[in-house]
mmCIF file of C-alpha atoms in Angstrom:
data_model
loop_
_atom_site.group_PDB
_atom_site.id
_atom_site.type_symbol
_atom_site.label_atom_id
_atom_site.label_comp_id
_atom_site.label_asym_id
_atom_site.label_seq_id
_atom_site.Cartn_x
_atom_site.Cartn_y
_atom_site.Cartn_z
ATOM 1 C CA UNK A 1 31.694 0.804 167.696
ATOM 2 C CA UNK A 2 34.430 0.364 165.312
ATOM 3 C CA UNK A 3 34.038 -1.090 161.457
ATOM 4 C CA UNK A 4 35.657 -4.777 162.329
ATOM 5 C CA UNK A 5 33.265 -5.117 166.204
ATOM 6 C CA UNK A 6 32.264 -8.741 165.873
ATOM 7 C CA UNK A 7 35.544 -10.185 164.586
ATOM 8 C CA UNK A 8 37.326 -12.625 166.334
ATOM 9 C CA UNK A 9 41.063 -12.131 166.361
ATOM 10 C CA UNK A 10 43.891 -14.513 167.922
ATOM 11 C CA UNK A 11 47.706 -13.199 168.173
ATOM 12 C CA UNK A 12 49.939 -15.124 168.899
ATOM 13 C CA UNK A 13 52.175 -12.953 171.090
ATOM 14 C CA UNK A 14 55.440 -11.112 169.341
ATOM 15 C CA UNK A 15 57.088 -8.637 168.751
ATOM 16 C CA UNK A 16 57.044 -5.508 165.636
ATOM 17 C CA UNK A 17 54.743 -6.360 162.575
ATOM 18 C CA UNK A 18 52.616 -8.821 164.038
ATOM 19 C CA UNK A 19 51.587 -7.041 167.419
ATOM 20 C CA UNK A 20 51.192 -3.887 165.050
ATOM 21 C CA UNK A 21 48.516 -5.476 162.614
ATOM 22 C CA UNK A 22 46.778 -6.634 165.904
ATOM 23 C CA UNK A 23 46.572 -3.570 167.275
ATOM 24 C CA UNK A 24 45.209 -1.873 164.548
ATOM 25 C CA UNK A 25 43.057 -4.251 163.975
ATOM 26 C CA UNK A 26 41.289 -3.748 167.613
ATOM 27 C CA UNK A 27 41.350 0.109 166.732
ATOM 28 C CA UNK A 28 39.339 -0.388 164.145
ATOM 29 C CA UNK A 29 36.749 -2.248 166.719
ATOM 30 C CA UNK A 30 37.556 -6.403 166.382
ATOM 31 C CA UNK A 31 38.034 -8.342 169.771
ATOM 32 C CA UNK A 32 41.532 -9.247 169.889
ATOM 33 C CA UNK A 33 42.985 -11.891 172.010
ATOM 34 C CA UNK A 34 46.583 -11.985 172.737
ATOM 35 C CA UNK A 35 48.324 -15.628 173.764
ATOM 36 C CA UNK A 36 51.277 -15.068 175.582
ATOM 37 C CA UNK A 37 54.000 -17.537 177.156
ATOM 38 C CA UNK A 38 52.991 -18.172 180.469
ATOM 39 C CA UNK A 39 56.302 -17.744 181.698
ATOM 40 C CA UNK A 40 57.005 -14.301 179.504
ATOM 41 C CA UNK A 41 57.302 -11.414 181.863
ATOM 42 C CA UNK A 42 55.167 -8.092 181.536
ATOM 43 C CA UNK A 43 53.742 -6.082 183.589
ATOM 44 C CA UNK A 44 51.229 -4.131 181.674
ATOM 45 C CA UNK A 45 53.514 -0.898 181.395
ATOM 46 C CA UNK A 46 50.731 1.484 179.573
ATOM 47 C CA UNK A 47 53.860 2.402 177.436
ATOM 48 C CA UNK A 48 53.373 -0.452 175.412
ATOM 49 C CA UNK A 49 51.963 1.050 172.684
ATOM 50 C CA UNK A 50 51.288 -1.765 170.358
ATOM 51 C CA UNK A 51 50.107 -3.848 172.959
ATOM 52 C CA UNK A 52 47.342 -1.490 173.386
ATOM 53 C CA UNK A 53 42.954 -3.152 173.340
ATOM 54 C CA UNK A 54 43.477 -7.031 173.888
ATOM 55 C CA UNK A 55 43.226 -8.938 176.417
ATOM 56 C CA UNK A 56 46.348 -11.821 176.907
ATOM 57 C CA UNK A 57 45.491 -15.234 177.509
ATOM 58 C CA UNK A 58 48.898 -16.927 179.280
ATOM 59 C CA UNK A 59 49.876 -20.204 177.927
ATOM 60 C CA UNK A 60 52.615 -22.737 178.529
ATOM 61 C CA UNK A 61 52.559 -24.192 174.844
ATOM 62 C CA UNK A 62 54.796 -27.075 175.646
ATOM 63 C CA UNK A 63 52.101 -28.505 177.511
ATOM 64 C CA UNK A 64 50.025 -30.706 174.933
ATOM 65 C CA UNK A 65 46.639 -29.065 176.605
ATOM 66 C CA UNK A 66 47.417 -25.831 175.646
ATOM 67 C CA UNK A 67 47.047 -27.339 171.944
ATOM 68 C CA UNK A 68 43.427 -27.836 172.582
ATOM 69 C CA UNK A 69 42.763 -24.740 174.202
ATOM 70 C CA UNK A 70 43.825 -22.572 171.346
ATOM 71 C CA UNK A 71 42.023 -25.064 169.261
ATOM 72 C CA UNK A 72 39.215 -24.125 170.959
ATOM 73 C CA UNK A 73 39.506 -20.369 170.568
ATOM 74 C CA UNK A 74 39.990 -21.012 167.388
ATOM 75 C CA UNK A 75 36.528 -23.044 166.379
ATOM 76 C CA UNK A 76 34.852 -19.239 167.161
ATOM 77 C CA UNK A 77 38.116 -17.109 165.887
ATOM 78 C CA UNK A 78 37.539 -15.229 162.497
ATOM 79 C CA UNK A 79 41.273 -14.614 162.290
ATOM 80 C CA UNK A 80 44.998 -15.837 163.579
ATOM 81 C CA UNK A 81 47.787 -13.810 163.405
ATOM 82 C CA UNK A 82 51.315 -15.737 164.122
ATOM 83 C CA UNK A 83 54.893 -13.540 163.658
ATOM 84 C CA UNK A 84 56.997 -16.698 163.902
ATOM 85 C CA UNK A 85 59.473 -18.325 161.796
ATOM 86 C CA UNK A 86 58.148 -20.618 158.751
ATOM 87 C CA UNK A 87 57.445 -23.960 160.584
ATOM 88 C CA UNK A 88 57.287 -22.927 164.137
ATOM 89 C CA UNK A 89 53.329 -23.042 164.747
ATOM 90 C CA UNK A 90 53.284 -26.690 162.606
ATOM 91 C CA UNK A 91 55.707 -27.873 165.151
ATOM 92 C CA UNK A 92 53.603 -26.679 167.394
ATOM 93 C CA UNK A 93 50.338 -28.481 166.330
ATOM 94 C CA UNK A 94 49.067 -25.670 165.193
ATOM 95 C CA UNK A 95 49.977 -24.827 161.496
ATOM 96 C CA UNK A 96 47.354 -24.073 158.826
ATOM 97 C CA UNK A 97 45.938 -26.977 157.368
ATOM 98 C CA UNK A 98 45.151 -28.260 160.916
ATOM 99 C CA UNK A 99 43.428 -25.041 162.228
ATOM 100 C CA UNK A 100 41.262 -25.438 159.033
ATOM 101 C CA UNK A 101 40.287 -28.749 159.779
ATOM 102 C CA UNK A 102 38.806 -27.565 162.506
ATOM 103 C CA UNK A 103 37.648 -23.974 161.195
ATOM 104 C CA UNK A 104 37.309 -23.964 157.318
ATOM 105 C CA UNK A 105 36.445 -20.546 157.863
ATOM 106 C CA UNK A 106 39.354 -19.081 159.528
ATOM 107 C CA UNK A 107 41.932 -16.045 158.291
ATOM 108 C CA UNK A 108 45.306 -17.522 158.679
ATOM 109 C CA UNK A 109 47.479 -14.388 158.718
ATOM 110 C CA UNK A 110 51.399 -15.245 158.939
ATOM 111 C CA UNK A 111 54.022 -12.531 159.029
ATOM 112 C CA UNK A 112 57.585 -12.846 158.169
ATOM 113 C CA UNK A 113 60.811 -10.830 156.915
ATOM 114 C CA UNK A 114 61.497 -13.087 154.159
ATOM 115 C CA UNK A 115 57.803 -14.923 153.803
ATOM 116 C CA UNK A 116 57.259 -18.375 154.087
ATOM 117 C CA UNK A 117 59.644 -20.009 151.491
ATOM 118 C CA UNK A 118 62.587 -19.288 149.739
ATOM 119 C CA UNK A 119 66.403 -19.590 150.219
ATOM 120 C CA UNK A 120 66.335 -16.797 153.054
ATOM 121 C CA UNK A 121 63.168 -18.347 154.736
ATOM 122 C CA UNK A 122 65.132 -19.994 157.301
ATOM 123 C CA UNK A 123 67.215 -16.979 158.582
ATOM 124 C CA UNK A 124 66.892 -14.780 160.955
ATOM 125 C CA UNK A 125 66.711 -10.841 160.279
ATOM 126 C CA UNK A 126 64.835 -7.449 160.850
ATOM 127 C CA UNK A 127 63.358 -4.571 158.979
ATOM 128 C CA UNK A 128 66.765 -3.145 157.738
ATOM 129 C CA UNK A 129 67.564 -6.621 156.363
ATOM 130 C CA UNK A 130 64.481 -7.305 154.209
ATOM 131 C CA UNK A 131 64.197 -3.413 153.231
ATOM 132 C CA UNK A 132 67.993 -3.504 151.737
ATOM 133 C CA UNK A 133 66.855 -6.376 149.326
ATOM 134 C CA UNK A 134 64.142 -4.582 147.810
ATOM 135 C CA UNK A 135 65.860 -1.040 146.374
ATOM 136 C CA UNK A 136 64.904 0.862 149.099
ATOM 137 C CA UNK A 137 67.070 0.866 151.711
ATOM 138 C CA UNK A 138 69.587 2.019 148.750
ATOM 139 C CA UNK A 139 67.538 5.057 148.164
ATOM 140 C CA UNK A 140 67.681 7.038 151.475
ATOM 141 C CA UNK A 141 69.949 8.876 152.971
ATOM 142 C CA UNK A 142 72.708 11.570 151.655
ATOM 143 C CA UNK A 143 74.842 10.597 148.599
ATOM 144 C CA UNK A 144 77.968 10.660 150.272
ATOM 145 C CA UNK A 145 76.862 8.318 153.404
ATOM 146 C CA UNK A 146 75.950 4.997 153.948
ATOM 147 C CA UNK A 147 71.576 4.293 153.138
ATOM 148 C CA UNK A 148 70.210 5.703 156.551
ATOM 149 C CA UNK A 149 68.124 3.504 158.119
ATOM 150 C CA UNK A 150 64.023 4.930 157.768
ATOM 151 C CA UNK A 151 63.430 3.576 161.629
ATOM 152 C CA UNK A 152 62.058 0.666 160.891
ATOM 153 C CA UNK A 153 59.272 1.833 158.887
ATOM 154 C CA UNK A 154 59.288 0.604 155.790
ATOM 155 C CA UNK A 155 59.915 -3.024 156.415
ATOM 156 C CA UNK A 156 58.018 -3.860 159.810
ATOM 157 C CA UNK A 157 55.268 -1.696 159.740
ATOM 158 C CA UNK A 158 54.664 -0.428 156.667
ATOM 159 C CA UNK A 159 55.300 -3.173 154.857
ATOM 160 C CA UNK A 160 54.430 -5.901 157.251
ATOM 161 C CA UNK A 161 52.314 -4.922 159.816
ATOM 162 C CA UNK A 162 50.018 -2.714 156.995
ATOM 163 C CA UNK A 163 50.154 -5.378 154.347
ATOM 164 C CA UNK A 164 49.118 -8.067 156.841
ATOM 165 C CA UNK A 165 46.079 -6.024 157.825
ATOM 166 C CA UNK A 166 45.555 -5.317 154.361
ATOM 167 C CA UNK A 167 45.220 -9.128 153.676
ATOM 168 C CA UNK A 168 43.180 -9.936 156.536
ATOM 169 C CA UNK A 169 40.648 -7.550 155.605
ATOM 170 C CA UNK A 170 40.500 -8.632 151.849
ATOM 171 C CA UNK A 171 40.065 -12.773 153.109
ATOM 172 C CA UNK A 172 37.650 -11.797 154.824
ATOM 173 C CA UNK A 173 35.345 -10.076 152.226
ATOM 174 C CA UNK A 174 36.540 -12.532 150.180
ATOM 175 C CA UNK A 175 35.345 -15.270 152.399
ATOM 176 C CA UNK A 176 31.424 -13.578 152.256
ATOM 177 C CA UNK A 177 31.458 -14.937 148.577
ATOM 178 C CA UNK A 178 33.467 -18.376 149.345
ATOM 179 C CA UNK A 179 32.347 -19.091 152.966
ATOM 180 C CA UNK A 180 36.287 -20.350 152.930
ATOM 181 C CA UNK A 181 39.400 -19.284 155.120
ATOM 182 C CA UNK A 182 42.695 -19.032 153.852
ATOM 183 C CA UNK A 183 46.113 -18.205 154.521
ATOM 184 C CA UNK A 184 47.732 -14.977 154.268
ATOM 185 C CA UNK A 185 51.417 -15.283 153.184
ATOM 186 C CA UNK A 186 52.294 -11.361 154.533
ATOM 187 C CA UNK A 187 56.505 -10.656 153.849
ATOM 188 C CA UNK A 188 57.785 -7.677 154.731
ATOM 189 C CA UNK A 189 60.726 -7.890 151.704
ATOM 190 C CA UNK A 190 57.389 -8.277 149.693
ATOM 191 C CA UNK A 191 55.281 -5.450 151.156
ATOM 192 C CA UNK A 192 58.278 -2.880 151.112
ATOM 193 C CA UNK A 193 59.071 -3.668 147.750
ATOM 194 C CA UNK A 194 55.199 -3.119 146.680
ATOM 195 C CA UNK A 195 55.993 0.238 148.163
ATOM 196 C CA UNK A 196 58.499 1.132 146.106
ATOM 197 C CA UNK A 197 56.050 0.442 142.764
ATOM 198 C CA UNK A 198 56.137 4.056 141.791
ATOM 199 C CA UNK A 199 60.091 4.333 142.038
ATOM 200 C CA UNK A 200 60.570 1.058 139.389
ATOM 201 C CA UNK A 201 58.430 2.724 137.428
ATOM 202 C CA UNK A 202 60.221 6.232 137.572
ATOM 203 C CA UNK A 203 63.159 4.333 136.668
ATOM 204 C CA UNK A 204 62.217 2.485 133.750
ATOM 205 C CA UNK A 205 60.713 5.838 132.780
ATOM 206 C CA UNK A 206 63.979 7.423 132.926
ATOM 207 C CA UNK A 207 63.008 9.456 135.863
ATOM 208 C CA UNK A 208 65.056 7.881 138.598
ATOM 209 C CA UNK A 209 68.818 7.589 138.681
ATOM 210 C CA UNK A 210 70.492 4.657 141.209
ATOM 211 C CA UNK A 211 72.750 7.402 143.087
ATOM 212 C CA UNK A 212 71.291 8.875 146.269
ATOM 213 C CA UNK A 213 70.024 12.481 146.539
ATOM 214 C CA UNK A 214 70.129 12.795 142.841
ATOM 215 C CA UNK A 215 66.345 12.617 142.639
ATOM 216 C CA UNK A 216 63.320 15.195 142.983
ATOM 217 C CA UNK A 217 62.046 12.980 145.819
ATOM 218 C CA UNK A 218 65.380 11.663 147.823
ATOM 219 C CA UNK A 219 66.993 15.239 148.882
ATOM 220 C CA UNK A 220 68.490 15.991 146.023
ATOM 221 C CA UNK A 221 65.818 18.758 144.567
ATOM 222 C CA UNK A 222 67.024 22.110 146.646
ATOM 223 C CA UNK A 223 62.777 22.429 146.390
ATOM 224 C CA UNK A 224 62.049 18.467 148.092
ATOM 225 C CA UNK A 225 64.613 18.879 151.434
ATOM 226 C CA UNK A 226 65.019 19.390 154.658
ATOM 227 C CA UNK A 227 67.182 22.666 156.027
ATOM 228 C CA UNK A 228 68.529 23.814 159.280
ATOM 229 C CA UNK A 229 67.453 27.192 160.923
ATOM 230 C CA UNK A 230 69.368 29.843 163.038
ATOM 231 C CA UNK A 231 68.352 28.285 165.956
ATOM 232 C CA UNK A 232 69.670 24.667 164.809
ATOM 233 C CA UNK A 233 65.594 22.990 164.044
ATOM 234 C CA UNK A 234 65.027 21.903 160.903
ATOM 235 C CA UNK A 235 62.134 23.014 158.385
ATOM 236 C CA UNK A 236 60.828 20.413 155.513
ATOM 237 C CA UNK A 237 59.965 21.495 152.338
ATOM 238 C CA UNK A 238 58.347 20.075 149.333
ATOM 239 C CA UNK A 239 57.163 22.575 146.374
ATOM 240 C CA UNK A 240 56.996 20.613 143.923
ATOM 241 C CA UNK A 241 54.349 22.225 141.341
ATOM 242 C CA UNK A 242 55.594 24.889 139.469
ATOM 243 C CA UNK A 243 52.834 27.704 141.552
ATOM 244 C CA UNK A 244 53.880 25.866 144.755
ATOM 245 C CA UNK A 245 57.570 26.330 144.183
ATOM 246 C CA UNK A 246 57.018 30.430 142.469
ATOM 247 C CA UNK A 247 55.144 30.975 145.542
ATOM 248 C CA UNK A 248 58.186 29.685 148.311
ATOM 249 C CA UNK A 249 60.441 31.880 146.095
ATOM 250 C CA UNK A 250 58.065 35.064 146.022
ATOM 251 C CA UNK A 251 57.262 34.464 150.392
ATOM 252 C CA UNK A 252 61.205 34.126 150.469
ATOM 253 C CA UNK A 253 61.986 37.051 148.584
ATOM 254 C CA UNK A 254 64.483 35.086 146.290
ATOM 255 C CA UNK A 255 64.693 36.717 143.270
ATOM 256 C CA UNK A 256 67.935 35.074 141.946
ATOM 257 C CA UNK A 257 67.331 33.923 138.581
ATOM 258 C CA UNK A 258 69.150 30.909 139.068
ATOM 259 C CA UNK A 259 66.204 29.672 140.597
ATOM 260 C CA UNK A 260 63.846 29.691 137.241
ATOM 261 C CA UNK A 261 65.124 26.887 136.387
ATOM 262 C CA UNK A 262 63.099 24.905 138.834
ATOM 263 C CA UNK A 263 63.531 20.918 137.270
ATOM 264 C CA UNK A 264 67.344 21.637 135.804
ATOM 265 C CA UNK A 265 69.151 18.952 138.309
ATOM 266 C CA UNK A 266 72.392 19.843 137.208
ATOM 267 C CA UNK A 267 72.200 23.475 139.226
ATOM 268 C CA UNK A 268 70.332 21.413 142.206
ATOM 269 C CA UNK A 269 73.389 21.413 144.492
ATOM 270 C CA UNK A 270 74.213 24.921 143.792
ATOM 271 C CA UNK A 271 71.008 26.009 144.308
ATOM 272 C CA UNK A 272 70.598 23.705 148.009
ATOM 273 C CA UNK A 273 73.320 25.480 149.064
ATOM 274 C CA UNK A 274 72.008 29.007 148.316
ATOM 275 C CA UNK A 275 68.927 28.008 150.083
ATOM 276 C CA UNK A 276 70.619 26.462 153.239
ATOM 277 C CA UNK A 277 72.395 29.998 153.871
ATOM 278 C CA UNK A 278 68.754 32.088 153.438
ATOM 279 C CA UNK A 279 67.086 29.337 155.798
ATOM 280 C CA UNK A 280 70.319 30.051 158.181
ATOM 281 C CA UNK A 281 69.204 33.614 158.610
ATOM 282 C CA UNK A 282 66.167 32.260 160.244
ATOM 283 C CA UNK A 283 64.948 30.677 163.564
ATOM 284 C CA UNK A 284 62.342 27.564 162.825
ATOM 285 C CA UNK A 285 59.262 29.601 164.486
ATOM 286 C CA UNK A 286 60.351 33.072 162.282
ATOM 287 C CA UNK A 287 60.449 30.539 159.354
ATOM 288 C CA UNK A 288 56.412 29.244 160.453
ATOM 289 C CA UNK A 289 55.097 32.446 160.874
ATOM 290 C CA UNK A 290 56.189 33.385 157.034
ATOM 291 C CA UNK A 291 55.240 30.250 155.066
ATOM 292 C CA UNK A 292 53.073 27.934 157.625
ATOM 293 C CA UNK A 293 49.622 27.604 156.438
ATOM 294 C CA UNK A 294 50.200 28.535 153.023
ATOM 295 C CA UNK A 295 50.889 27.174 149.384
ATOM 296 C CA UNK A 296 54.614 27.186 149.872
ATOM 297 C CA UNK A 297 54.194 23.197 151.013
ATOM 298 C CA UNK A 298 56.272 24.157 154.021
ATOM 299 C CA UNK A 299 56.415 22.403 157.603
ATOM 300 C CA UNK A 300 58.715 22.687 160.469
ATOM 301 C CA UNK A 301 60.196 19.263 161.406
ATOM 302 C CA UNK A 302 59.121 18.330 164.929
ATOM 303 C CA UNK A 303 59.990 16.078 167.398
ATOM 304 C CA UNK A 304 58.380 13.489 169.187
ATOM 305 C CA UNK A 305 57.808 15.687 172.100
ATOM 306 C CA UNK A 306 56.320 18.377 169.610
ATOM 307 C CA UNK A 307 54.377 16.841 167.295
ATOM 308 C CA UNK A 308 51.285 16.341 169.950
ATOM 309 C CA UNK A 309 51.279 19.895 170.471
ATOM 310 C CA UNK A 310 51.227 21.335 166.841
ATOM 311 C CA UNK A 311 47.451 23.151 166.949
ATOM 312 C CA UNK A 312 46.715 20.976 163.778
ATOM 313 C CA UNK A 313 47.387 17.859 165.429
ATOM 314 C CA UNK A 314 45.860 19.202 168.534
ATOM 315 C CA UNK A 315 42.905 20.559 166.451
ATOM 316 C CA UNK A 316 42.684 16.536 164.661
ATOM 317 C CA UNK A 317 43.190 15.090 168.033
ATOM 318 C CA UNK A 318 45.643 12.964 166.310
ATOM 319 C CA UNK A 319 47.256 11.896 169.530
ATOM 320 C CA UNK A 320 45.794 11.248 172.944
ATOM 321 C CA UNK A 321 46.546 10.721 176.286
ATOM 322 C CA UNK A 322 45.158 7.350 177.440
ATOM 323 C CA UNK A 323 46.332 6.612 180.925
ATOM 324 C CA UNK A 324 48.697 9.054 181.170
ATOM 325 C CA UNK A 325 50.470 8.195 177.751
ATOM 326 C CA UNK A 326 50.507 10.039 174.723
ATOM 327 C CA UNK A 327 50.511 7.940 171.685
ATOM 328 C CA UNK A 328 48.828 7.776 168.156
ATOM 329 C CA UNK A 329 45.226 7.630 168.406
ATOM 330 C CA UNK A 330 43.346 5.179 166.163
ATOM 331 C CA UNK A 331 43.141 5.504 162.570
ATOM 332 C CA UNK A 332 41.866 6.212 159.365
ATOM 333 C CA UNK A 333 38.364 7.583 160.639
ATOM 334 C CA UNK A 334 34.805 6.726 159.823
ATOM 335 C CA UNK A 335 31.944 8.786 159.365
ATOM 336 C CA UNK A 336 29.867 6.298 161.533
ATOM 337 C CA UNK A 337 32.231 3.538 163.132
ATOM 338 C CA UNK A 338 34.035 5.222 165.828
ATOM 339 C CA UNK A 339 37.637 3.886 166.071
ATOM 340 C CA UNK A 340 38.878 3.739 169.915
ATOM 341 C CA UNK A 341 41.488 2.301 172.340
ATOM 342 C CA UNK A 342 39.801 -0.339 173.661
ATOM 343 C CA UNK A 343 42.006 -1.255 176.614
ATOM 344 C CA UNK A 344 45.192 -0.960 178.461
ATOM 345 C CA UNK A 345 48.488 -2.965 177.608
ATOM 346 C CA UNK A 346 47.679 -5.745 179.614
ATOM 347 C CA UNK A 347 50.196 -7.987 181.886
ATOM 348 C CA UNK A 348 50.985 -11.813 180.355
ATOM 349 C CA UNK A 349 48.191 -13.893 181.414
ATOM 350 C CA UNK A 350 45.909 -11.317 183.089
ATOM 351 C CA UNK A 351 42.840 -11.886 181.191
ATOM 352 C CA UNK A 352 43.289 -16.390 181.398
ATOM 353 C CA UNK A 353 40.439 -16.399 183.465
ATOM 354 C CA UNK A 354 37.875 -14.567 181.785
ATOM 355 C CA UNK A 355 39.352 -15.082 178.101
ATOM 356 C CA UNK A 356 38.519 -18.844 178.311
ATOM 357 C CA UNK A 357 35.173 -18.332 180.568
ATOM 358 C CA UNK A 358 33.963 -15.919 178.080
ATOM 359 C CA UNK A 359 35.234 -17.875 175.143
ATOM 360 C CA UNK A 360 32.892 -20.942 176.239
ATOM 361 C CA UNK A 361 34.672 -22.734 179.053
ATOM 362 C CA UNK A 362 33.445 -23.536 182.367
ATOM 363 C CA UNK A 363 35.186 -22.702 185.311
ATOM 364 C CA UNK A 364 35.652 -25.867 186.873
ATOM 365 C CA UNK A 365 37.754 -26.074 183.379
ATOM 366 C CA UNK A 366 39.556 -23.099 184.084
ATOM 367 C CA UNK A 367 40.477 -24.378 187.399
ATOM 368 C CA UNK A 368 41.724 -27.605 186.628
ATOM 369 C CA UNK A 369 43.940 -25.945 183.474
ATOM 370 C CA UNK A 370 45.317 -23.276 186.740
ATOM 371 C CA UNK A 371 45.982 -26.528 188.605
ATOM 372 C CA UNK A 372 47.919 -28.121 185.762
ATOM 373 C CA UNK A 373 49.784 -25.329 185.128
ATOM 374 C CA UNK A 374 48.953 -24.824 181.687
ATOM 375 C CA UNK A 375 47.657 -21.247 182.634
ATOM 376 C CA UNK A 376 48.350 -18.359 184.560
ATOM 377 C CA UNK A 377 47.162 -18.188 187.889
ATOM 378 C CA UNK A 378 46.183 -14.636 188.320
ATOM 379 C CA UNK A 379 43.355 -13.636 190.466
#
């Protein structure tokens, strides 16, 4: 069983950061209970992804029972998780300093773009938004295009979805010294700019210059990019330590003298282009089979249809088939907690029934909450 089995999570149902922390968290082995409208549609498509190992509890929150039924789930929850907008779940009934009236104990996780207050609090916006007011958005992409947008990476998951989990696991070790909840302000403008820590410091060091692909680590080393092959697939790589770079140049017999001067940035565009006409000469797999596996920090860029086949992947089983999809499988790993899917994307509402039986409530209860429509009705 996973590190977190025991803990008691409630999502409130979303979309991107939110629905990411959850399902990591149920990776890593806590019971995760999603709360969906009860008029959403969903089906349960196992292609869902991030819906993967909860079970959804279908709601109509407009009705002022459903109030006290999440009320209820909370009294034995360890943790909430809510994606909305600063204010919604007060309006609601539910914000914070009611939910810890009733559980003094309980992890308040919130995740937002542009965190709970603020002038931008209010506004709508997604990962590309809060990522372009931290620095980083500025920093990728070729020097004479506009940033590129990283997916959405860096704002919703990395910096949200990863910072929120981050939180919830810290509150609650915390919490084994204060026997106290407490809420977890997660922003992904905050989160994505703690990710780019190292790059304020480069530049106050000097070491990083404003203009894209001017730096070691943004393209602009010919020894930190990506190149295209003969056969039009592209080949990363990253030899950065002096014996790491001498070594690509020995395996690629370059023995142009221009290239001794490994840090001068100056000669870096001259010396890009030299290497983009030897990596031309090449198909991608020709390219593997001379500097794969060795010191030369070399990888050829895959797909998303190729990456689950690479023989280390394969080897790592870092993906999986579960129900006929291949996705991610859980992670980091434990020595002793397995990490596992624990369940299917489920449909809104398919799990009412048993969510609420299991969670204390008798099924005369249940019944009368089908009757009233404040619940799915799913047999």
């Amino acid at each position: 069983m996973g590190p977190l089995h025991g803990i008691r999570v409630i999502e409130m149902g979303g979309i991107g950061p939110a629905p990411f922390c959850a399902m990591m968290l149920s990776d890593l082995g806590a019971e995760v209970i999603r709360i969906d409208r009860k008029q959403q549609a969903g089906n349960g498509d196992p292609r869902h992804v991030l819906n993967r190992g909860r079970r959804s509890l279908g709601l109509d929150l407009k009705h002022p029972d459903a109030v006290d039924i999440v009320m209820h789930l909370l009294d034995r929850a360890d943790v909430l998780i809510e994606g909305f907008r600063p204010g919604v779940m007060e309006r609601l009934g539910l914000g914070p300093d009611v939910c810890h009236q009733r559980n003094s104990g309980l992890i308040y996780g919130r995740m937002t773009g542009w965190g709970q207050s603020g002038p931008l609090a209010a506004s709508a916006g997604h990962d590309l938004n809060y990522i372009a007011l931290t620095g980083a958005l500025h920093a990728m992409g070729d020097a004479d295009h506009p940033p590129a947008p990283p997916l959405n990476l860096v704002g919703d998951f990395g910096g949200g979805g990863m910072y929120l989990v981050c939180g919830i696991l810290a509150a609650l070790l915390e919490r084994n010294q204060s026997d106290r909840g407490q809420v977890i302000d997660a922003a992904m403008i905050d989160g994505a700019a703690s990710l780019m820590a190292a790059f304020y410091g480069l530049k106050a060091m000097g070491r990083w210059r404003n203009e894209r692909g001017s730096n070691m680590l943004d393209g602009g080393a010919h020894y930190y990019s990506c190149y295209t092959c003969k056969d039009g697939r592209f080949i990363s790589v990253a030899a950065i330590e002096p014996r790491f770079y001498a070594l690509l140049l020995k395996k690629c017999g370059i023995e142009d003298q221009d290239f001794n001067d490994q840090n001068g940035a100056d000669n870096w565009p001259a010396l890009k282009r030299k290497l983009a006409r030897l990596f031309l000469t090449r198909t991608r797999d020709q390219w593997c089979e001379l500097l794969e596996g060795s010191d030369a920090c070399f990888a050829p860029v895959l797909d998303l249809d190729e990456a689950p086949d690479h023989p280390h992947n394969k080897e790592r089983a870092t993906f999986v088939t579960y129900q006929g999809v291949t996705q991610p499988a859980p992670a980091p790993r434990f020595s002793r907690s397995e990490t596992t899917i624990q369940s299917p994307p489920a449909r809104a509402g398919e799990h009412s029934r048993e969510v609420l039986t299991d969670w204390g409530l008798t099924t005369d209860q249940v019944a009368k909450l089908e009757q009233a429509g404040v619940i799915n009705r799913h047999p």
